[in-house]
Coordinates of C-alpha atoms in Angstrom, one line a residue:
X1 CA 20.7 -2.2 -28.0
X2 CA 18.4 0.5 -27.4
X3 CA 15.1 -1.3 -25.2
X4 CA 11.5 -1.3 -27.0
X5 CA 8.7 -0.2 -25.1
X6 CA 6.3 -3.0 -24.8
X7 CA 2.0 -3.2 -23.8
X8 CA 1.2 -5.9 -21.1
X9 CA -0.1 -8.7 -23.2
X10 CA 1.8 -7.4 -26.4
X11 CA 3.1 -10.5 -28.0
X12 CA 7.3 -10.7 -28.5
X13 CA 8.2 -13.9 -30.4
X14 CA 8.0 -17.3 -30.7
X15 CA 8.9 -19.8 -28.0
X16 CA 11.3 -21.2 -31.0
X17 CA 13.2 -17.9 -31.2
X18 CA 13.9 -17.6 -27.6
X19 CA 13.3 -18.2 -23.7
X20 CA 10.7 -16.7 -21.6
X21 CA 12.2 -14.6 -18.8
X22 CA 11.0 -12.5 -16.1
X23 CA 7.9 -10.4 -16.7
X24 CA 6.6 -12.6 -19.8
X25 CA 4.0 -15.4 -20.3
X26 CA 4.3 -18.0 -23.6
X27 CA 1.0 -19.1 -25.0
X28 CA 0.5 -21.3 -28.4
X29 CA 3.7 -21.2 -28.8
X30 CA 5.0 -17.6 -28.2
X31 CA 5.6 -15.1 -25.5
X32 CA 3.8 -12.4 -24.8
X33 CA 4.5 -9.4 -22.3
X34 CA 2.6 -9.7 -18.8
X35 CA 3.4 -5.7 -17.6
X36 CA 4.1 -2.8 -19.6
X37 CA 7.6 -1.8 -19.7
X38 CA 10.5 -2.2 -21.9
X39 CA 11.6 -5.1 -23.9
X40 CA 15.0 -6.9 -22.5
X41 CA 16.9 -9.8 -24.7
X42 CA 20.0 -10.9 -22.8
X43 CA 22.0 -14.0 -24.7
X44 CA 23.4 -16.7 -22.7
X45 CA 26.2 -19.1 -23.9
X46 CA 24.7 -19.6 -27.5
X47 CA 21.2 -20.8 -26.3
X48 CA 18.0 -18.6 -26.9
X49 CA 18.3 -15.4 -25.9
X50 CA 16.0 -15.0 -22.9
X51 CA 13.6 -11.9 -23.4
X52 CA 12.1 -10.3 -20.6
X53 CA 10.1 -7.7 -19.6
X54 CA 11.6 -4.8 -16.9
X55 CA 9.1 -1.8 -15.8
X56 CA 10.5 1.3 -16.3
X57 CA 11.8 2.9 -13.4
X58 CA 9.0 5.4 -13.8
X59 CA 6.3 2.8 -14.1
X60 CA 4.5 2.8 -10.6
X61 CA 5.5 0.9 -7.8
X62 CA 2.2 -1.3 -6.9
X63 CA 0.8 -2.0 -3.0
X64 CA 0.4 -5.4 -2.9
X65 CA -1.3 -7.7 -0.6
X66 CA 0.8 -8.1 2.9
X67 CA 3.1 -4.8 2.1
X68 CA 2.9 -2.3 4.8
X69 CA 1.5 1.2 3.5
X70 CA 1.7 4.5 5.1
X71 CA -1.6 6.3 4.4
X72 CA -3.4 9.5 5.1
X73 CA -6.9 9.3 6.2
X74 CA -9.7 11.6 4.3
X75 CA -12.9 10.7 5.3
X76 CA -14.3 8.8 8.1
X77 CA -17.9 7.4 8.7
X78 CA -19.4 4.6 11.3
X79 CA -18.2 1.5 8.8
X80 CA -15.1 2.7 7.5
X81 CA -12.4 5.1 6.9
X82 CA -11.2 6.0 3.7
X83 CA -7.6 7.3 2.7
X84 CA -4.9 7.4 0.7
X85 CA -1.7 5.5 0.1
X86 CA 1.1 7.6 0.0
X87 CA 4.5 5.3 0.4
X88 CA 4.5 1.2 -0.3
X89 CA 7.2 0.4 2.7
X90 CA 9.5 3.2 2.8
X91 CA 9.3 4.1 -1.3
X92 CA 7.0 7.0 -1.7
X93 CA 4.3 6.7 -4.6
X94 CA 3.7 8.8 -7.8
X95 CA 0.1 8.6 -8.0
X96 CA -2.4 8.1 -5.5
X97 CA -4.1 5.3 -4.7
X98 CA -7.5 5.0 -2.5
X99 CA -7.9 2.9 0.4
X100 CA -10.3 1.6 3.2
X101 CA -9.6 0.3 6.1
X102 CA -13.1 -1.2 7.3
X103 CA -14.3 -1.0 11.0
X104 CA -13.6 -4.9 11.2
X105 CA -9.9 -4.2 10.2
X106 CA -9.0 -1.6 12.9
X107 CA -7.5 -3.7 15.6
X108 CA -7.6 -7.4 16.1
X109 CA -9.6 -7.5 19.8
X110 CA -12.5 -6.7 20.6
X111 CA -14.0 -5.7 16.9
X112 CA -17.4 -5.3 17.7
X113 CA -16.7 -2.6 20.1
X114 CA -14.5 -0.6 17.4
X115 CA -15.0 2.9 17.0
X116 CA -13.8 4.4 13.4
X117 CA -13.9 7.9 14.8
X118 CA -12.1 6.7 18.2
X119 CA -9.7 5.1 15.9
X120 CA -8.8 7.6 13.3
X121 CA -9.7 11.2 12.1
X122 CA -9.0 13.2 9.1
X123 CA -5.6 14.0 7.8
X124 CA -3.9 11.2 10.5
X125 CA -1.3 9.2 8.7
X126 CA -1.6 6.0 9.4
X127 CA 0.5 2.6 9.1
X128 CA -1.5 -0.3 7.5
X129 CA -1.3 -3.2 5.6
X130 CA -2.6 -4.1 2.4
X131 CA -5.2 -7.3 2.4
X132 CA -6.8 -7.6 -0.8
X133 CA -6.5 -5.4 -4.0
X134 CA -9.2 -3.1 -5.0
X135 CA -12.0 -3.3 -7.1
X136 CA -12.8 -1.3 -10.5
X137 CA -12.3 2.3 -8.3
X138 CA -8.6 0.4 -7.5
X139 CA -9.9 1.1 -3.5
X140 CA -7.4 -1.4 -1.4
X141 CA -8.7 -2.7 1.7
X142 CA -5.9 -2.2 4.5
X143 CA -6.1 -3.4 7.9
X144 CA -4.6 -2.4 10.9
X145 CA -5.4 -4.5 12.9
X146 CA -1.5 -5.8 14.1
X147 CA 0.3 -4.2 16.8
X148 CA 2.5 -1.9 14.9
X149 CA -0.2 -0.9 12.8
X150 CA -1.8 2.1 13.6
X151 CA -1.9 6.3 13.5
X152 CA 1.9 7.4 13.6
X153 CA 1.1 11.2 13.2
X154 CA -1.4 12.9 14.3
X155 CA -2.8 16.5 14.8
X156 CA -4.5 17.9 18.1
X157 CA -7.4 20.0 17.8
X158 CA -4.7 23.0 18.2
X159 CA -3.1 21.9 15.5
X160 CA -0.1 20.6 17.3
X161 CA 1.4 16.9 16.8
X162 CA 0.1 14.7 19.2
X163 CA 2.1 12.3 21.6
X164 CA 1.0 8.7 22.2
X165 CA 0.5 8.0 25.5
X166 CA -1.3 4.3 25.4
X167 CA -2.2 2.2 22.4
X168 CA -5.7 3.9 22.5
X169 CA -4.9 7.4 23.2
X170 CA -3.2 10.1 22.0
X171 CA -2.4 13.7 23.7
X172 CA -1.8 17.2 22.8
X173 CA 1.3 18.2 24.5
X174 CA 0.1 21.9 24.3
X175 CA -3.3 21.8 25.6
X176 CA -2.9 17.9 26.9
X177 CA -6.4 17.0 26.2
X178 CA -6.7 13.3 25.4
X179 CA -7.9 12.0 22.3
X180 CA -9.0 8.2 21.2
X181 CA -6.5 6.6 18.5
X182 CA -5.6 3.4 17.5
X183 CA -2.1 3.7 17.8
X184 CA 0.7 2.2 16.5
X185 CA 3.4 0.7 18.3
X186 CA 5.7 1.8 15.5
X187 CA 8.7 -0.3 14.6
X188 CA 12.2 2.2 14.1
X189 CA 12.2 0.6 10.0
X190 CA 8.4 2.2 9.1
X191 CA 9.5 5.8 10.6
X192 CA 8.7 8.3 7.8
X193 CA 10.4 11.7 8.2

Protein backbone atom coordinates (compact mmCIF):
# COMPACT_ATOMS: atom_id res chain seq x y z
CA UNK A 1 0.00 0.00 0.00
CA UNK A 2 1.04 3.32 -1.16
CA UNK A 3 2.86 5.17 2.42
CA UNK A 4 1.00 8.37 3.89
CA UNK A 5 3.00 11.19 4.67
CA UNK A 6 2.77 11.94 8.36
CA UNK A 7 3.63 15.42 10.80
CA UNK A 8 5.90 14.71 13.85
CA UNK A 9 3.31 14.46 16.63
CA UNK A 10 0.41 13.70 14.12
CA UNK A 11 -1.57 11.16 15.90
CA UNK A 12 -2.02 7.45 13.91
CA UNK A 13 -4.40 5.13 15.88
CA UNK A 14 -5.25 3.71 18.83
CA UNK A 15 -2.94 1.47 20.87
CA UNK A 16 -6.09 -1.10 20.49
CA UNK A 17 -5.68 -1.14 16.65
CA UNK A 18 -2.05 -1.78 16.59
CA UNK A 19 1.64 -1.81 17.93
CA UNK A 20 3.90 1.14 18.27
CA UNK A 21 7.04 0.73 16.13
CA UNK A 22 10.02 2.57 15.32
CA UNK A 23 9.70 6.32 15.00
CA UNK A 24 6.22 6.60 17.07
CA UNK A 25 5.23 7.48 20.72
CA UNK A 26 1.59 6.11 22.24
CA UNK A 27 -0.01 8.53 24.65
CA UNK A 28 -3.73 8.02 26.28
CA UNK A 29 -4.08 5.30 24.58
CA UNK A 30 -2.90 6.00 20.94
CA UNK A 31 0.19 6.54 18.95
CA UNK A 32 1.26 9.39 17.58
CA UNK A 33 4.22 10.17 15.05
CA UNK A 34 7.59 11.46 16.77
CA UNK A 35 9.44 12.62 13.07
CA UNK A 36 7.85 13.63 10.03
CA UNK A 37 8.06 11.02 7.38
CA UNK A 38 5.83 8.53 5.94
CA UNK A 39 3.47 6.24 7.58
CA UNK A 40 4.62 2.27 7.62
CA UNK A 41 2.04 -0.67 8.80
CA UNK A 42 3.80 -3.94 8.47
CA UNK A 43 1.47 -7.16 9.88
CA UNK A 44 3.08 -9.82 11.76
CA UNK A 45 1.62 -13.38 12.28
CA UNK A 46 -2.11 -12.15 12.91
CA UNK A 47 -1.16 -9.77 15.83
CA UNK A 48 -1.42 -5.85 15.52
CA UNK A 49 0.04 -4.56 12.72
CA UNK A 50 3.00 -2.58 13.97
CA UNK A 51 2.95 1.07 12.51
CA UNK A 52 5.95 2.97 12.26
CA UNK A 53 7.31 5.95 11.18
CA UNK A 54 10.38 5.90 8.33
CA UNK A 55 11.95 9.52 7.23
CA UNK A 56 11.91 9.91 3.79
CA UNK A 57 15.06 9.42 2.20
CA UNK A 58 14.97 13.10 1.33
CA UNK A 59 14.20 14.17 4.94
CA UNK A 60 17.70 15.49 6.35
CA UNK A 61 20.16 13.56 7.83
CA UNK A 62 20.63 15.19 11.51
CA UNK A 63 24.41 15.86 13.35
CA UNK A 64 23.97 14.56 16.49
CA UNK A 65 25.81 14.74 19.62
CA UNK A 66 29.25 12.55 19.40
CA UNK A 67 29.03 12.18 15.34
CA UNK A 68 32.04 13.46 13.70
CA UNK A 69 31.27 16.45 11.24
CA UNK A 70 33.40 17.85 8.56
CA UNK A 71 32.92 21.62 8.51
CA UNK A 72 34.03 24.70 6.78
CA UNK A 73 35.03 27.59 8.91
CA UNK A 74 33.47 31.23 8.05
CA UNK A 75 34.23 33.49 10.56
CA UNK A 76 36.70 33.62 13.28
CA UNK A 77 36.96 36.06 16.38
CA UNK A 78 39.11 35.78 19.88
CA UNK A 79 36.17 33.38 21.54
CA UNK A 80 35.11 31.29 18.81
CA UNK A 81 35.00 30.24 15.32
CA UNK A 82 31.91 29.81 13.51
CA UNK A 83 31.23 27.40 10.38
CA UNK A 84 29.33 25.27 8.68
CA UNK A 85 28.52 21.55 8.64
CA UNK A 86 28.81 20.14 5.44
CA UNK A 87 28.88 16.10 5.73
CA UNK A 88 27.62 14.14 9.14
CA UNK A 89 30.47 11.15 8.94
CA UNK A 90 31.10 10.53 5.42
CA UNK A 91 27.14 11.50 4.12
CA UNK A 92 27.17 14.91 2.74
CA UNK A 93 24.16 17.21 3.93
CA UNK A 94 21.37 19.02 2.00
CA UNK A 95 21.05 21.99 3.93
CA UNK A 96 23.34 23.81 5.92
CA UNK A 97 23.67 23.80 9.29
CA UNK A 98 25.72 26.49 11.54
CA UNK A 99 28.24 25.58 14.01
CA UNK A 100 30.81 26.88 16.76
CA UNK A 101 33.48 25.50 17.88
CA UNK A 102 34.41 27.66 21.11
CA UNK A 103 38.04 28.60 22.11
CA UNK A 104 37.60 26.00 25.09
CA UNK A 105 36.86 23.25 22.53
CA UNK A 106 39.88 23.58 20.17
CA UNK A 107 42.25 21.08 21.58
CA UNK A 108 42.17 19.28 24.93
CA UNK A 109 45.84 20.80 26.54
CA UNK A 110 46.64 23.65 27.41
CA UNK A 111 43.18 25.64 26.78
CA UNK A 112 43.88 28.72 28.28
CA UNK A 113 46.73 29.31 25.95
CA UNK A 114 44.38 28.58 22.71
CA UNK A 115 44.53 30.79 19.91
CA UNK A 116 41.24 30.70 17.58
CA UNK A 117 43.14 32.40 14.82
CA UNK A 118 46.40 30.15 15.42
CA UNK A 119 43.92 27.34 15.30
CA UNK A 120 41.78 28.00 12.30
CA UNK A 121 41.11 30.65 9.49
CA UNK A 122 38.48 31.20 7.03
CA UNK A 123 37.37 28.70 4.45
CA UNK A 124 39.66 25.67 6.37
CA UNK A 125 37.57 22.52 6.51
CA UNK A 126 37.80 21.21 9.56
CA UNK A 127 36.98 17.71 11.32
CA UNK A 128 34.94 18.13 14.57
CA UNK A 129 32.63 16.60 16.64
CA UNK A 130 29.31 17.42 17.58
CA UNK A 131 28.72 18.11 21.61
CA UNK A 132 25.52 19.54 22.22
CA UNK A 133 22.70 20.56 19.72
CA UNK A 134 22.05 24.12 18.98
CA UNK A 135 19.88 26.55 20.33
CA UNK A 136 16.79 28.42 18.52
CA UNK A 137 19.53 29.62 15.49
CA UNK A 138 20.10 25.49 15.34
CA UNK A 139 24.08 26.72 16.01
CA UNK A 140 25.89 23.12 17.17
CA UNK A 141 28.65 23.50 19.40
CA UNK A 142 31.61 21.12 17.94
CA UNK A 143 34.76 20.44 19.59
CA UNK A 144 37.96 19.49 18.35
CA UNK A 145 39.56 19.04 20.92
CA UNK A 146 40.62 14.96 20.25
CA UNK A 147 43.57 14.08 18.32
CA UNK A 148 42.05 13.37 14.99
CA UNK A 149 40.07 16.34 15.17
CA UNK A 150 41.34 19.20 13.52
CA UNK A 151 41.86 21.35 9.99
CA UNK A 152 42.18 18.63 7.15
CA UNK A 153 42.42 21.16 4.26
CA UNK A 154 43.73 24.17 4.23
CA UNK A 155 44.73 27.10 1.86
CA UNK A 156 48.11 29.12 2.09
CA UNK A 157 48.08 32.68 1.67
CA UNK A 158 49.07 31.85 -2.20
CA UNK A 159 46.23 29.97 -2.44
CA UNK A 160 47.85 26.74 -2.60
CA UNK A 161 46.83 23.54 -0.25
CA UNK A 162 48.83 23.51 2.61
CA UNK A 163 50.85 20.45 4.01
CA UNK A 164 50.95 19.52 7.70
CA UNK A 165 54.09 19.39 9.05
CA UNK A 166 53.35 19.16 13.10
CA UNK A 167 50.04 19.05 14.96
CA UNK A 168 50.33 22.95 15.20
CA UNK A 169 51.55 23.87 11.95
CA UNK A 170 50.85 23.82 8.58
CA UNK A 171 53.10 24.81 5.37
CA UNK A 172 52.74 26.10 1.92
CA UNK A 173 54.63 23.78 -0.18
CA UNK A 174 54.96 26.75 -2.80
CA UNK A 175 56.24 29.56 -0.82
CA UNK A 176 56.90 27.22 2.47
CA UNK A 177 55.93 29.82 4.92
CA UNK A 178 54.60 28.25 8.12
CA UNK A 179 51.34 28.85 9.32
CA UNK A 180 49.68 27.98 12.98
CA UNK A 181 46.73 25.19 12.77
CA UNK A 182 45.31 22.84 14.93
CA UNK A 183 45.72 19.95 12.94
CA UNK A 184 44.23 16.86 12.55
CA UNK A 185 45.82 13.67 12.78
CA UNK A 186 43.32 12.40 10.28
CA UNK A 187 42.12 8.81 10.47
CA UNK A 188 42.12 7.06 6.53
CA UNK A 189 37.82 6.52 7.25
CA UNK A 190 37.13 10.67 7.73
CA UNK A 191 39.17 11.43 4.30
CA UNK A 192 36.77 13.53 2.18
CA UNK A 193 37.78 13.70 -1.55
Amino acid sequence: QPLSPCVAGERLCSTEEATAGSGTYTRHGFIFSSLAGCLERKNEDNELPVVSVVRDSESQLLPNVGAVVTCKVCSINSRFAKVHILYVGSTPLKSTFRGTIRREDIRATEKDKVEVYKSFRPSDIVLAKVISLGDAQSNYLLSTAENELGVVVARSEAGVQMVPISWCEMQCPRTHTKEFRKVARVQPQFLQT
